[in-house]
Structure formats: structure tokens, C-alpha cells
CSV table of C-alpha atoms in Angstrom, one decimal:
chain,number,residue,atom,x,y,z
A,1,MET,CA,0.0,0.0,0.0
A,2,LYS,CA,2.8,2.3,0.9
A,3,ASN,CA,4.6,1.7,-2.3
A,4,ASN,CA,1.4,2.3,-4.3
A,5,ARG,CA,0.9,5.6,-2.5
A,6,ILE,CA,4.5,6.7,-3.3
A,7,LYS,CA,3.9,5.7,-7.0
A,8,THR,CA,0.7,7.7,-7.1
A,9,ILE,CA,2.4,10.7,-5.6
A,10,LEU,CA,5.2,10.5,-8.1
A,11,LYS,CA,2.8,10.1,-11.0
A,12,ILE,CA,1.1,13.4,-9.9
A,13,SER,CA,4.3,15.3,-8.8
A,14,LEU,CA,6.7,14.5,-11.6
A,15,PRO,CA,4.6,16.1,-14.3
A,16,LEU,CA,4.0,19.1,-12.1
A,17,LEU,CA,7.7,19.4,-11.4
A,18,VAL,CA,8.5,19.1,-15.0
A,19,LEU,CA,5.9,21.7,-15.8
A,20,GLY,CA,7.2,24.0,-13.1
A,21,ILE,CA,10.8,23.7,-14.4
A,22,ALA,CA,9.5,24.4,-17.9
A,23,VAL,CA,7.6,27.4,-16.8
A,24,ALA,CA,10.6,28.7,-14.8
A,25,GLY,CA,12.9,28.1,-17.8
A,26,TRP,CA,10.5,29.9,-20.1
A,27,GLY,CA,10.2,32.8,-17.6
A,28,PHE,CA,14.0,33.0,-17.3
A,29,TYR,CA,14.3,33.1,-21.1
A,30,TYR,CA,11.5,35.5,-21.6
A,31,PHE,CA,12.7,38.0,-19.0
A,32,VAL,CA,16.5,37.5,-19.1
A,33,GLN,CA,17.8,35.9,-22.3
A,34,LYS,CA,15.2,36.7,-25.0
A,35,PRO,CA,16.4,39.3,-27.6
A,36,ASN,CA,14.8,42.6,-26.6
A,37,THR,CA,16.4,45.3,-28.7
A,38,THR,CA,15.8,46.5,-32.2
A,39,VAL,CA,18.4,48.8,-33.6
A,40,LYS,CA,18.3,50.3,-37.1
A,41,ASP,CA,20.8,53.2,-36.7
A,42,ASN,CA,24.2,53.4,-35.1
A,43,GLY,CA,22.7,52.5,-31.7
A,44,ILE,CA,24.5,55.2,-29.8
A,45,ILE,CA,23.1,56.6,-26.6
A,46,TYR,CA,24.7,59.1,-24.2
A,47,ILE,CA,24.4,58.9,-20.5
A,48,ARG,CA,25.5,62.0,-18.8
A,49,LYS,CA,26.8,62.4,-15.3
A,50,GLY,CA,23.9,62.6,-12.9
A,51,ASP,CA,21.4,60.9,-15.2
A,52,SER,CA,18.9,58.6,-13.5
A,53,PHE,CA,17.6,55.2,-14.4
A,54,GLU,CA,14.5,56.8,-15.7
A,55,THR,CA,16.6,59.1,-17.9
A,56,VAL,CA,18.3,56.1,-19.4
A,57,MET,CA,15.0,54.3,-20.0
A,58,GLN,CA,13.6,57.4,-21.8
A,59,ALA,CA,16.7,57.5,-24.0
A,60,LEU,CA,16.2,53.9,-25.0
A,61,LEU,CA,12.5,54.2,-25.5
A,62,SER,CA,12.7,57.5,-27.4
A,63,LYS,CA,14.8,55.7,-30.0
A,64,ARG,CA,12.6,52.7,-30.0
A,65,TYR,CA,15.4,50.4,-29.2
A,66,ILE,CA,13.4,48.4,-26.6
A,67,LYS,CA,10.7,45.9,-27.5
A,68,ASN,CA,9.4,45.0,-24.0
A,69,GLU,CA,9.8,47.8,-21.5
A,70,TYR,CA,8.4,45.8,-18.6
A,71,THR,CA,10.8,42.9,-18.8
A,72,LEU,CA,13.8,45.3,-19.1
A,73,ARG,CA,12.7,47.2,-16.0
A,74,GLN,CA,12.3,43.9,-14.0
A,75,VAL,CA,15.8,42.7,-14.9
A,76,ALA,CA,17.3,46.1,-14.3
A,77,ARG,CA,15.8,46.2,-10.8
A,78,LEU,CA,16.9,42.6,-10.1
A,79,LYS,CA,20.4,43.6,-11.0
A,80,GLN,CA,20.2,46.8,-9.0
A,81,TYR,CA,21.1,48.9,-12.1
A,82,PRO,CA,18.9,51.9,-11.0
A,83,ARG,CA,21.5,52.8,-8.3
A,84,LEU,CA,24.5,51.8,-10.5
A,85,VAL,CA,24.0,54.1,-13.5
A,86,LYS,CA,27.3,55.1,-15.1
A,87,ALA,CA,27.9,58.0,-17.5
A,88,GLY,CA,29.3,57.2,-21.0
A,89,ARG,CA,28.7,56.7,-24.7
A,90,TYR,CA,27.2,53.3,-25.3
A,91,ARG,CA,26.4,51.4,-28.4
A,92,ILE,CA,23.2,49.3,-28.3
A,93,GLN,CA,23.4,46.2,-30.6
A,94,ASP,CA,20.4,44.8,-32.4
A,95,GLY,CA,19.1,41.7,-30.7
A,96,MET,CA,20.6,42.2,-27.3
A,97,SER,CA,18.9,40.5,-24.4
A,98,ASN,CA,17.9,42.3,-21.2
A,99,ASN,CA,20.8,40.6,-19.4
A,100,GLN,CA,23.4,41.7,-22.0
A,101,LEU,CA,22.1,45.2,-22.1
A,102,VAL,CA,21.9,45.7,-18.3
A,103,ASN,CA,25.3,44.1,-17.8
A,104,MET,CA,26.9,46.5,-20.3
A,105,LEU,CA,25.3,49.6,-18.8
A,106,ARG,CA,25.9,48.6,-15.2
A,107,ALA,CA,29.6,47.8,-15.9
A,108,GLY,CA,30.1,51.0,-17.8
A,109,ASN,CA,31.4,49.2,-20.8
A,110,GLN,CA,31.1,52.1,-23.1
A,111,GLU,CA,32.5,52.5,-26.6
A,112,ALA,CA,35.4,54.8,-27.2
A,113,VAL,CA,35.0,57.8,-29.5
A,114,PRO,CA,37.4,58.2,-32.5
A,115,PHE,CA,38.6,61.6,-31.5
A,116,THR,CA,40.0,63.2,-34.7
A,117,PHE,CA,41.6,66.7,-35.1
A,118,ASN,CA,43.7,68.3,-37.8
A,119,ASN,CA,44.0,71.6,-39.5
A,120,ILE,CA,43.7,73.4,-36.1
A,121,ARG,CA,45.0,77.0,-35.9
A,122,THR,CA,44.4,78.0,-32.3
A,123,LEU,CA,43.8,76.5,-28.9
A,124,PRO,CA,40.3,77.9,-28.7
A,125,ASP,CA,39.6,76.1,-32.0
A,126,PHE,CA,41.0,72.9,-30.4
A,127,ALA,CA,38.9,73.4,-27.3
A,128,ARG,CA,35.7,73.6,-29.4
A,129,THR,CA,36.7,70.5,-31.2
A,130,ALA,CA,37.3,68.6,-28.0
A,131,ASN,CA,34.0,69.8,-26.6
A,132,ARG,CA,32.1,68.8,-29.7
A,133,GLN,CA,33.5,65.3,-29.9
A,134,LEU,CA,34.2,64.4,-26.3
A,135,GLY,CA,32.2,66.8,-24.2
A,136,ILE,CA,35.3,68.3,-22.7
A,137,ASP,CA,34.5,71.6,-21.0
A,138,SER,CA,36.1,74.2,-23.3
A,139,ALA,CA,36.0,77.0,-20.7
A,140,ALA,CA,37.9,74.8,-18.2
A,141,PHE,CA,40.3,73.8,-20.9
A,142,MET,CA,41.1,77.5,-21.8
A,143,SER,CA,41.5,78.2,-18.0
A,144,LEU,CA,44.1,75.5,-17.9
A,145,VAL,CA,46.0,77.2,-20.8
A,146,LYS,CA,46.6,80.1,-18.5
A,147,ASP,CA,47.9,77.9,-15.6
A,148,THR,CA,51.6,78.5,-16.0
A,149,LEU,CA,52.6,76.2,-13.1
A,150,PHE,CA,50.6,73.3,-14.5
A,151,LEU,CA,51.9,73.9,-18.0
A,152,ASP,CA,55.5,74.1,-16.7
A,153,SER,CA,55.0,70.7,-15.0
A,154,LEU,CA,54.4,69.3,-18.5
A,155,GLY,CA,57.3,71.2,-20.1
A,156,PHE,CA,55.3,73.9,-21.9
A,157,THR,CA,54.3,77.6,-21.6
A,158,PRO,CA,51.0,79.2,-22.7
A,159,ALA,CA,52.7,80.0,-26.0
A,160,THR,CA,54.0,76.5,-26.7
A,161,PHE,CA,51.2,74.4,-25.2
A,162,ILE,CA,49.6,74.0,-28.7
A,163,ALA,CA,52.7,71.9,-29.7
A,164,MET,CA,51.7,69.2,-27.3
A,165,PHE,CA,48.7,68.2,-29.4
A,166,ILE,CA,49.7,66.0,-32.3
A,167,PRO,CA,46.9,65.9,-34.9
A,168,ASN,CA,45.7,62.3,-35.4
A,169,THR,CA,42.8,60.0,-34.6
A,170,TYR,CA,42.7,58.7,-31.0
A,171,GLN,CA,40.3,56.3,-29.3
A,172,ILE,CA,39.1,58.2,-26.2
A,173,TYR,CA,36.1,57.7,-23.9
A,174,TRP,CA,33.4,60.3,-24.4
A,175,ASN,CA,33.1,61.2,-20.7
A,176,THR,CA,36.9,61.4,-20.0
A,177,SER,CA,37.7,64.1,-17.5
A,178,LEU,CA,39.8,67.1,-18.4
A,179,PRO,CA,42.9,66.0,-16.3
A,180,ALA,CA,42.7,62.5,-17.9
A,181,PHE,CA,42.4,64.0,-21.4
A,182,ILE,CA,45.4,66.2,-20.9
A,183,LYS,CA,47.4,63.2,-19.5
A,184,ARG,CA,46.5,61.2,-22.5
A,185,MET,CA,47.4,63.9,-25.0
A,186,HIS,CA,50.8,64.4,-23.2
A,187,ALA,CA,51.4,60.6,-23.4
A,188,GLU,CA,50.7,60.7,-27.1
A,189,TYR,CA,53.1,63.7,-27.5
A,190,ARG,CA,55.8,61.7,-25.8
A,191,ARG,CA,55.0,58.7,-27.9
A,192,PHE,CA,55.2,60.8,-31.1
A,193,TRP,CA,58.7,62.1,-30.2
A,194,THR,CA,60.5,58.9,-30.7
A,195,PRO,CA,64.3,58.5,-30.2
A,196,GLU,CA,64.7,58.8,-33.9
A,197,ARG,CA,62.8,62.1,-34.1
A,198,LEU,CA,64.6,63.5,-31.1
A,199,GLU,CA,68.0,62.6,-32.6
A,200,LYS,CA,67.1,64.4,-35.8
A,201,ALA,CA,66.0,67.5,-33.9
A,202,GLY,CA,69.2,67.4,-31.9
A,203,LYS,CA,71.3,67.1,-35.1
A,204,ALA,CA,69.5,70.1,-36.6
A,205,GLY,CA,70.2,72.1,-33.4
A,206,PHE,CA,66.6,72.5,-32.2
A,207,THR,CA,64.3,71.3,-29.5
A,208,PRO,CA,61.1,69.4,-30.3
A,209,ILE,CA,59.1,72.6,-29.5
A,210,GLU,CA,61.3,74.7,-31.8
A,211,ILE,CA,60.9,72.1,-34.6
A,212,SER,CA,57.1,72.4,-34.1
A,213,THR,CA,57.3,76.1,-34.2
A,214,ILE,CA,59.2,76.1,-37.5
A,215,ALA,CA,56.8,73.4,-38.8
A,216,SER,CA,53.8,75.6,-38.0
A,217,ILE,CA,55.2,78.5,-40.0
A,218,VAL,CA,56.1,76.2,-42.9
A,219,GLU,CA,52.6,74.7,-43.0
A,220,GLU,CA,51.1,78.2,-43.1
A,221,GLU,CA,53.3,79.2,-46.0
A,222,THR,CA,52.1,76.6,-48.5
A,223,THR,CA,49.5,74.0,-49.2
A,224,VAL,CA,51.9,72.0,-51.3
A,225,SER,CA,53.4,69.5,-48.9
A,226,ALA,CA,56.2,68.6,-51.3
A,227,GLU,CA,57.6,72.1,-50.7
A,228,TYR,CA,57.7,71.7,-46.9
A,229,PRO,CA,61.3,70.4,-46.6
A,230,VAL,CA,62.5,73.1,-49.0
A,231,ILE,CA,60.9,76.0,-47.2
A,232,ALA,CA,62.1,74.5,-43.9
A,233,GLY,CA,65.6,74.6,-45.3
A,234,VAL,CA,65.2,78.3,-46.1
A,235,TYR,CA,64.2,79.2,-42.6
A,236,ILE,CA,66.9,77.1,-41.0
A,237,ASN,CA,69.5,78.8,-43.2
A,238,ARG,CA,68.3,82.2,-42.1
A,239,LEU,CA,68.3,81.2,-38.4
A,240,ARG,CA,71.8,79.8,-38.6
A,241,LYS,CA,73.1,83.0,-40.3
A,242,GLY,CA,71.4,85.1,-37.6
A,243,TRP,CA,69.0,86.7,-40.1
A,244,LYS,CA,65.5,87.6,-39.2
A,245,MET,CA,63.0,84.9,-40.4
A,246,GLU,CA,60.7,87.5,-42.0
A,247,ALA,CA,57.9,85.0,-42.0
A,248,CYS,CA,54.5,86.4,-43.1
A,249,PRO,CA,52.5,83.8,-41.1
A,250,THR,CA,54.0,85.1,-37.9
A,251,LEU,CA,52.6,88.6,-38.7
A,252,LYS,CA,49.2,87.2,-39.4
A,253,PHE,CA,49.3,85.4,-36.1
A,254,ALA,CA,50.4,88.6,-34.3
A,255,LEU,CA,47.6,90.5,-35.9
A,256,GLY,CA,45.1,87.8,-35.3
A,257,ASP,CA,44.0,87.8,-39.0
A,258,PHE,CA,44.7,84.7,-41.1
A,259,THR,CA,42.7,86.1,-44.0
A,260,ILE,CA,45.4,88.6,-45.0
A,261,GLN,CA,46.4,87.9,-48.6
A,262,ARG,CA,49.0,90.6,-49.1
A,263,VAL,CA,51.4,91.5,-46.3
A,264,LEU,CA,52.1,95.3,-46.4
A,265,ASP,CA,54.6,97.5,-44.7
A,266,ARG,CA,52.0,98.6,-42.2
A,267,HIS,CA,51.5,94.9,-41.1
A,268,LYS,CA,55.3,94.7,-40.5
A,269,GLN,CA,55.1,97.4,-37.9
A,270,VAL,CA,52.9,95.5,-35.4
A,271,GLU,CA,54.6,95.3,-32.0
A,272,SER,CA,54.7,91.7,-31.1
A,273,PRO,CA,57.3,89.0,-30.2
A,274,TYR,CA,55.8,87.1,-33.1
A,275,ASN,CA,56.8,89.8,-35.5
A,276,THR,CA,59.8,88.1,-37.2
A,277,TYR,CA,60.3,91.1,-39.4
A,278,LYS,CA,61.3,93.1,-36.3
A,279,TYR,CA,62.9,90.4,-34.1
A,280,ALA,CA,65.5,87.8,-34.9
A,281,GLY,CA,65.1,84.2,-33.9
A,282,LEU,CA,62.1,82.0,-33.5
A,283,PRO,CA,58.8,83.4,-32.2
A,284,PRO,CA,57.7,82.4,-28.7
A,285,GLY,CA,55.7,79.4,-30.0
A,286,PRO,CA,53.9,77.8,-33.0
A,287,VAL,CA,51.5,79.9,-35.0
A,288,ARG,CA,49.2,77.0,-35.6
A,289,MET,CA,49.0,73.3,-34.5
A,290,PRO,CA,51.5,71.7,-36.9
A,291,SER,CA,50.7,68.4,-38.5
A,292,PRO,CA,53.0,65.3,-38.2
A,293,ARG,CA,53.8,65.6,-41.9
A,294,ALA,CA,55.0,69.2,-41.4
A,295,ILE,CA,57.0,68.3,-38.3
A,296,ASP,CA,58.7,65.4,-40.2
A,297,ALA,CA,59.4,67.6,-43.1
A,298,VAL,CA,61.3,70.0,-40.9
A,299,LEU,CA,63.2,67.1,-39.3
A,300,ASP,CA,64.1,66.0,-42.8
A,301,TYR,CA,64.6,69.5,-44.1
A,302,GLN,CA,66.3,69.9,-47.4
A,303,HIS,CA,70.0,71.0,-47.3
A,304,HIS,CA,70.5,73.7,-49.8
A,305,ASP,CA,71.7,77.3,-50.1
A,306,TYR,CA,68.4,79.1,-50.8
A,307,MET,CA,67.8,82.1,-48.6
A,308,PHE,CA,64.5,83.4,-50.2
A,309,PHE,CA,61.3,82.1,-51.6
A,310,CYS,CA,58.3,83.8,-53.2
A,311,ALA,CA,54.9,82.6,-54.4
A,312,LYS,CA,54.6,82.1,-58.1
A,313,SER,CA,52.5,84.6,-60.0
A,314,ASP,CA,50.3,81.8,-61.5
A,315,PHE,CA,48.8,81.3,-58.0
A,316,SER,CA,49.5,77.6,-58.1
A,317,GLY,CA,50.5,77.6,-54.5
A,318,THR,CA,54.1,76.7,-55.4
A,319,HIS,CA,57.1,79.0,-55.0
A,320,HIS,CA,60.3,80.3,-56.6
A,321,PHE,CA,63.4,79.6,-54.5
A,322,SER,CA,66.3,82.0,-54.7
A,323,ARG,CA,69.9,82.3,-53.5
A,324,THR,CA,70.3,86.0,-53.9
A,325,LEU,CA,68.2,89.0,-53.0
A,326,ARG,CA,68.4,90.3,-56.5
A,327,GLU,CA,66.9,87.1,-57.9
A,328,HIS,CA,64.2,87.1,-55.2
A,329,ASN,CA,63.2,90.7,-55.9
A,330,ARG,CA,62.6,89.9,-59.5
A,331,HIS,CA,60.2,87.1,-58.5
A,332,ALA,CA,58.6,89.3,-55.9
A,333,ARG,CA,57.9,92.1,-58.5
A,334,GLU,CA,56.3,89.6,-60.8
A,335,TYR,CA,54.1,88.3,-58.0
A,336,HIS,CA,53.1,91.7,-56.8
A,337,ARG,CA,52.1,92.7,-60.4
A,338,ALA,CA,49.9,89.6,-60.4
A,339,LEU,CA,48.3,90.7,-57.1
A,340,ASP,CA,47.6,94.1,-58.6
A,341,ARG,CA,45.9,92.5,-61.6
A,342,MET,CA,43.7,90.5,-59.2
A,343,ARG,CA,43.0,93.7,-57.3
A,344,ILE,CA,44.4,92.2,-54.1
A,345,TYR,CA,45.7,95.2,-52.2
């Protein structure tokens, strides 16, 4: 009788147990493992510092990334995500489960931003670029530019700080703090200045910052990169002979006007340490953020005996290079006549 009773209980219990396990398994899959995202764009959402769980949910729902809001909320609460919200730039993948999504957000596994900058003239321009791409506080950045003690700790001055930023594309997290951003850029600067580059700078008789300063002037002089090493050679020849550089880009920088097409005598009278028509030697710092190509062109400057160069009158962007002032003046008169014909005064 006892055995029969046990058999009867088992006959009734086993199906119920199996059913219970099946229901639990289905519930686990439905809430936790079932794909619950639909993404038809890049899937990027931004979570800012101080954002709440509700803010995150609204960001997900407003983009229609979530199929079942209720199950996501239950899993998020089960995993205590509402009190573990982390700021960042996250990429939501199509077909993610609630478990995958919550784990990513809770752990702060954000996607880095390809931070790209080039053709930058001034630090305010750079600050705006960093703000636009990474959310860096541009006002705080510009305040840092005036902090001479901090800049000195990095080996720079307010005039040379722009040389620390080497144009390229870097993978940086969107919510990186300003101190962490500066630390990263300084590390990239040190990485750029390899032993080989440092050796070339030393052989030329210049520091890395001085090389960057020359490169910035060279890059402003022409859009034809093939001429970079030749123009660099001209300026290095002048510096070694103790001549004034007489570089037009330094006047434009001093005047704060890069649109000047024709440098006149009145421009040359501006009182500024950047006026290389008045003062010999290099200006206090770069007149723009030089590109790696321009820096390498100065390091590999062309050895020649040219002392002058003048833009060609066909406005091709290329230059005549001269050894004597007489030859240079002939090219200069030709160029000025072309400017007159174009009514560029």
C-alpha cells in the first residue's frame, strides 16, 4: 500500500515538477535571455553624469530600441542597475537580451570615441573640437591654458602648449575628465617624439618645440606639402646665419588675422614678439597646430643654399626659391604685379 501511495504521488508530482521547471525556464528566457532590442541606426546613446535610471529608460524608449519595457525594468531592478547608472557613450546592438544590455550599462562598458583633429589654428579652435567630440569643458580647458605652473610641469608655456597636441585620430572615452584628457594627450606627444625624431631634432640644433614652431610656419606658407622640406631649409638657413626669419605667417598670427592675402609694410610694424620682421630668432611658439607631416618635413629639411622664396604669379601655391636678394626681388615684383591684376591690395 505504501509503495502504491508513493507511486501515485510520483505520478502526480513529476509532471507538475517538469511543468514547473519548464515554466521557470520559459520565464527566465522571456525576461533575461530573449532578444529585446531593435536597432536600425548606429545604436549610440549618451548617459551624462547625474542621469537617473528613468533618464536612461527614456533615452532607450525614445529611439525605440526596446521591444518590451516591462521585462527590461524587472531585470534592471533585479540587477540593482537603478543605483549603478554610469555615464558614458554606449552602443546598443540589435538583438541584445535584457541581461546583456543591463550588464553592459551597469559595468560602464562604453564604446570609445574616434577623436579626430587636424588643421587646427588656435587652442580655442581645439577646445571647441574637444568639446564637440568628447564633451570636454572648453572653458575649463582654456583656463588650464593660463595655468603656468601646470603647463610648466608638462614642459610647456601658454605660447608653446599647442605643440603638445599631435593631430591624429585617438580612441578616447566620451566622458573622459579634463585632467585625464590632458594626461592622454601628453602621453601621445611623448610617444610621437621617438628617439629617432629626437635625434634628428638634436642634429638640426633644435628642441622638439622649436621644430614644431618652424613646422607651424612652414605649414602656413604653402598647401603644397612637397615644398615643406625646401621651405624649412630656407628658414633654418636664415636662423643659422642670424638673419630675421621675416615669415609672413607670424605677422598674421600677431595681428590675429589669417585672411590677409597681401602683407604690407604697415603689417610689419605690429609690436609683437611674433613679428619676425622686427625680431630675430624664432617666435615664442607655434603659429598653428603643426601636422605630423610638417614636423617630419622640418626634421628631414632639405639641405640647400636658398635664402629666399616667393609665391609664383600663377597662384598655383608653389614657390620660386632664390639664393640672392636680386633674384628674389625679380620674382617678388612679378608676384606683386599679379596681385595688382587680381585687385588684391
